Short mmCIF file of the C-alpha atoms (twelve columns), coordinates in Angstrom:
data_MODEL
# 
_entry.id   MODEL 
# 
loop_
_atom_site.group_PDB 
_atom_site.id 
_atom_site.type_symbol 
_atom_site.label_atom_id 
_atom_site.label_alt_id 
_atom_site.label_comp_id 
_atom_site.label_asym_id 
_atom_site.label_seq_id 
_atom_site.Cartn_x 
_atom_site.Cartn_y 
_atom_site.Cartn_z 
_atom_site.pdbx_PDB_model_num 
ATOM 1   C CA . GLN A 1   100.097 59.149 75.266 1 
ATOM 2   C CA . VAL A 2   102.334 61.564 73.385 1 
ATOM 3   C CA . GLN A 3   102.913 60.427 69.827 1 
ATOM 4   C CA . VAL A 4   106.417 60.917 68.445 1 
ATOM 5   C CA . VAL A 5   106.994 60.474 64.719 1 
ATOM 6   C CA . GLU A 6   110.289 60.548 62.816 1 
ATOM 7   C CA . SER A 7   110.703 60.837 59.080 1 
ATOM 8   C CA . GLY A 8   113.402 61.371 56.479 1 
ATOM 9   C CA . GLY A 9   115.381 58.149 56.607 1 
ATOM 10  C CA . GLY A 10  116.524 56.303 53.535 1 
ATOM 11  C CA . LEU A 11  119.437 54.970 51.513 1 
ATOM 12  C CA . VAL A 12  122.324 57.300 50.754 1 
ATOM 13  C CA . GLN A 13  125.830 56.991 49.312 1 
ATOM 14  C CA . PRO A 14  128.854 57.612 51.540 1 
ATOM 15  C CA . GLY A 15  129.515 61.329 51.691 1 
ATOM 16  C CA . GLY A 16  125.879 62.121 51.032 1 
ATOM 17  C CA . SER A 17  123.325 63.893 53.177 1 
ATOM 18  C CA . LEU A 18  119.961 63.249 54.779 1 
ATOM 19  C CA . SER A 19  117.672 65.379 56.897 1 
ATOM 20  C CA . LEU A 20  115.489 63.839 59.590 1 
ATOM 21  C CA . SER A 21  112.517 65.447 61.274 1 
ATOM 22  C CA . CYS A 22  110.669 64.632 64.470 1 
ATOM 23  C CA . THR A 23  107.247 65.796 65.577 1 
ATOM 24  C CA . ALA A 24  105.649 65.200 68.970 1 
ATOM 25  C CA . SER A 25  101.877 65.453 69.294 1 
ATOM 26  C CA . GLN A 26  99.909  66.562 72.336 1 
ATOM 27  C CA . ASN A 27  102.764 68.572 73.785 1 
ATOM 28  C CA . GLN A 28  101.643 69.554 77.265 1 
ATOM 29  C CA . PHE A 29  105.056 70.685 78.473 1 
ATOM 30  C CA . SER A 30  106.065 74.298 78.779 1 
ATOM 31  C CA . THR A 31  109.678 73.294 78.196 1 
ATOM 32  C CA . TYR A 32  111.053 70.029 76.889 1 
ATOM 33  C CA . THR A 33  114.171 68.499 75.489 1 
ATOM 34  C CA . MET A 34  114.274 66.528 72.254 1 
ATOM 35  C CA . ALA A 35  117.040 64.169 71.267 1 
ATOM 36  C CA . TRP A 36  118.182 61.746 68.614 1 
ATOM 37  C CA . PHE A 37  119.513 58.260 69.315 1 
ATOM 38  C CA . ARG A 38  120.513 55.509 66.937 1 
ATOM 39  C CA . GLN A 39  120.821 51.753 67.134 1 
ATOM 40  C CA . ALA A 40  122.691 49.429 64.811 1 
ATOM 41  C CA . PRO A 41  122.018 45.659 64.742 1 
ATOM 42  C CA . GLY A 42  123.525 43.897 67.734 1 
ATOM 43  C CA . LYS A 43  124.491 47.143 69.446 1 
ATOM 44  C CA . GLU A 44  123.032 49.259 72.213 1 
ATOM 45  C CA . ARG A 45  121.097 52.389 71.434 1 
ATOM 46  C CA . GLU A 46  123.533 55.307 71.447 1 
ATOM 47  C CA . PHE A 47  123.190 59.031 71.846 1 
ATOM 48  C CA . VAL A 48  123.520 61.217 68.764 1 
ATOM 49  C CA . ALA A 49  122.432 64.746 69.675 1 
ATOM 50  C CA . ALA A 50  120.040 66.689 71.889 1 
ATOM 51  C CA . ILE A 51  118.484 70.134 71.981 1 
ATOM 52  C CA . ASN A 52  116.898 71.919 74.909 1 
ATOM 53  C CA . TRP A 53  113.692 73.930 74.876 1 
ATOM 54  C CA . ASN A 54  115.113 77.127 73.409 1 
ATOM 55  C CA . GLY A 55  117.977 75.639 71.400 1 
ATOM 56  C CA . SER A 56  120.664 77.188 73.566 1 
ATOM 57  C CA . LYS A 57  122.281 73.818 74.315 1 
ATOM 58  C CA . THR A 58  122.983 71.234 71.642 1 
ATOM 59  C CA . PRO A 59  125.372 68.475 72.743 1 
ATOM 60  C CA . TYR A 60  126.593 65.984 70.159 1 
ATOM 61  C CA . ALA A 61  128.204 62.581 70.247 1 
ATOM 62  C CA . GLU A 62  131.888 62.786 69.352 1 
ATOM 63  C CA . SER A 63  131.317 60.559 66.335 1 
ATOM 64  C CA . VAL A 64  128.996 63.064 64.643 1 
ATOM 65  C CA . LYS A 65  130.472 66.428 65.628 1 
ATOM 66  C CA . GLY A 66  131.074 68.623 62.620 1 
ATOM 67  C CA . ARG A 67  128.824 66.478 60.415 1 
ATOM 68  C CA . PHE A 68  125.385 66.514 62.066 1 
ATOM 69  C CA . THR A 69  123.349 69.530 63.131 1 
ATOM 70  C CA . ILE A 70  120.311 69.445 65.405 1 
ATOM 71  C CA . SER A 71  117.878 72.353 65.329 1 
ATOM 72  C CA . ARG A 72  114.381 73.514 66.186 1 
ATOM 73  C CA . VAL A 73  112.393 76.530 65.060 1 
ATOM 74  C CA . ASN A 74  110.523 77.082 68.337 1 
ATOM 75  C CA . ALA A 75  110.062 75.579 71.779 1 
ATOM 76  C CA . LYS A 76  107.161 73.256 70.943 1 
ATOM 77  C CA . GLY A 77  107.646 72.566 67.259 1 
ATOM 78  C CA . PRO A 78  109.502 69.826 65.409 1 
ATOM 79  C CA . THR A 79  113.188 69.124 65.744 1 
ATOM 80  C CA . TYR A 80  115.474 68.373 62.825 1 
ATOM 81  C CA . LEU A 81  118.705 66.489 62.337 1 
ATOM 82  C CA . GLN A 82  120.743 67.491 59.298 1 
ATOM 83  C CA . MET A 83  123.272 64.769 58.537 1 
ATOM 84  C CA . ASN A 84  126.135 65.586 56.180 1 
ATOM 85  C CA . ASN A 85  129.159 63.607 55.005 1 
ATOM 86  C CA . LEU A 86  127.501 60.352 55.991 1 
ATOM 87  C CA . LYS A 87  129.649 57.288 56.597 1 
ATOM 88  C CA . PRO A 88  128.783 53.574 56.490 1 
ATOM 89  C CA . GLU A 89  129.138 53.454 60.273 1 
ATOM 90  C CA . ASP A 90  126.221 55.891 60.518 1 
ATOM 91  C CA . THR A 91  123.912 53.111 59.334 1 
ATOM 92  C CA . ALA A 92  121.304 52.515 62.037 1 
ATOM 93  C CA . ILE A 93  117.721 53.028 63.027 1 
ATOM 94  C CA . TYR A 94  117.398 56.601 64.231 1 
ATOM 95  C CA . TYR A 95  114.995 57.343 67.068 1 
ATOM 96  C CA . CYS A 96  113.596 60.611 68.316 1 
ATOM 97  C CA . ALA A 97  113.125 60.995 72.071 1 
ATOM 98  C CA . VAL A 98  111.178 63.647 73.975 1 
ATOM 99  C CA . ASP A 99  110.750 64.570 77.617 1 
ATOM 100 C CA . ARG A 100 110.022 67.450 79.931 1 
ATOM 101 C CA . ARG A 101 113.275 68.765 81.354 1 
ATOM 102 C CA . ARG A 102 114.653 71.726 83.195 1 
ATOM 103 C CA . PRO A 103 115.733 74.404 80.694 1 
ATOM 104 C CA . TRP A 104 119.425 73.506 80.921 1 
ATOM 105 C CA . GLU A 105 119.055 69.725 80.821 1 
ATOM 106 C CA . THR A 106 120.013 67.756 77.705 1 
ATOM 107 C CA . PRO A 107 120.444 64.122 78.828 1 
ATOM 108 C CA . SER A 108 122.409 61.644 76.764 1 
ATOM 109 C CA . THR A 109 121.005 58.374 78.149 1 
ATOM 110 C CA . THR A 110 117.898 56.526 76.998 1 
ATOM 111 C CA . ASN A 111 116.401 56.196 80.480 1 
ATOM 112 C CA . GLU A 112 116.050 59.972 80.770 1 
ATOM 113 C CA . TYR A 113 113.421 60.137 78.024 1 
ATOM 114 C CA . THR A 114 109.802 59.070 78.307 1 
ATOM 115 C CA . TYR A 115 108.443 59.377 74.779 1 
ATOM 116 C CA . TRP A 116 109.943 57.676 71.748 1 
ATOM 117 C CA . GLY A 117 109.236 57.446 68.076 1 
ATOM 118 C CA . GLN A 118 109.139 54.208 66.113 1 
ATOM 119 C CA . GLY A 119 112.443 54.911 64.404 1 
ATOM 120 C CA . THR A 120 113.491 55.606 60.843 1 
ATOM 121 C CA . GLN A 121 116.102 53.565 58.979 1 
ATOM 122 C CA . VAL A 122 119.227 55.276 57.687 1 
ATOM 123 C CA . THR A 123 121.455 53.188 55.446 1 
ATOM 124 C CA . VAL A 124 124.767 54.484 54.114 1 
ATOM 125 C CA . SER A 125 126.159 52.226 51.409 1 
ATOM 126 C CA . SER A 126 127.938 52.463 48.072 1 
# 
């Protein structure tokens, strides 16, 4: 079982910033896509951003474009989510998802990912 661990969540004021990180252990894939999803109470888990194996494709949800940045240093290392200008509606549990994909694939649905972290809470409140 691949272990996926997120970190970096916390409480932040509106307009503030947080940086999340995600590490997947026992990576046996030559190429894989990593993604961030979030889920607020009473709502379905929604797509935030994804990054393919070499970082050439980084789709974002419309709600976070221009504010969030997903990145990775190399193909098998951690992925990061820099969140700027946070809003109260960004409050949710943020999950990291990982799966082996073709180099150009960056899915935006939960069923496309096999490995998930336990989530990290992000709360934006004044």
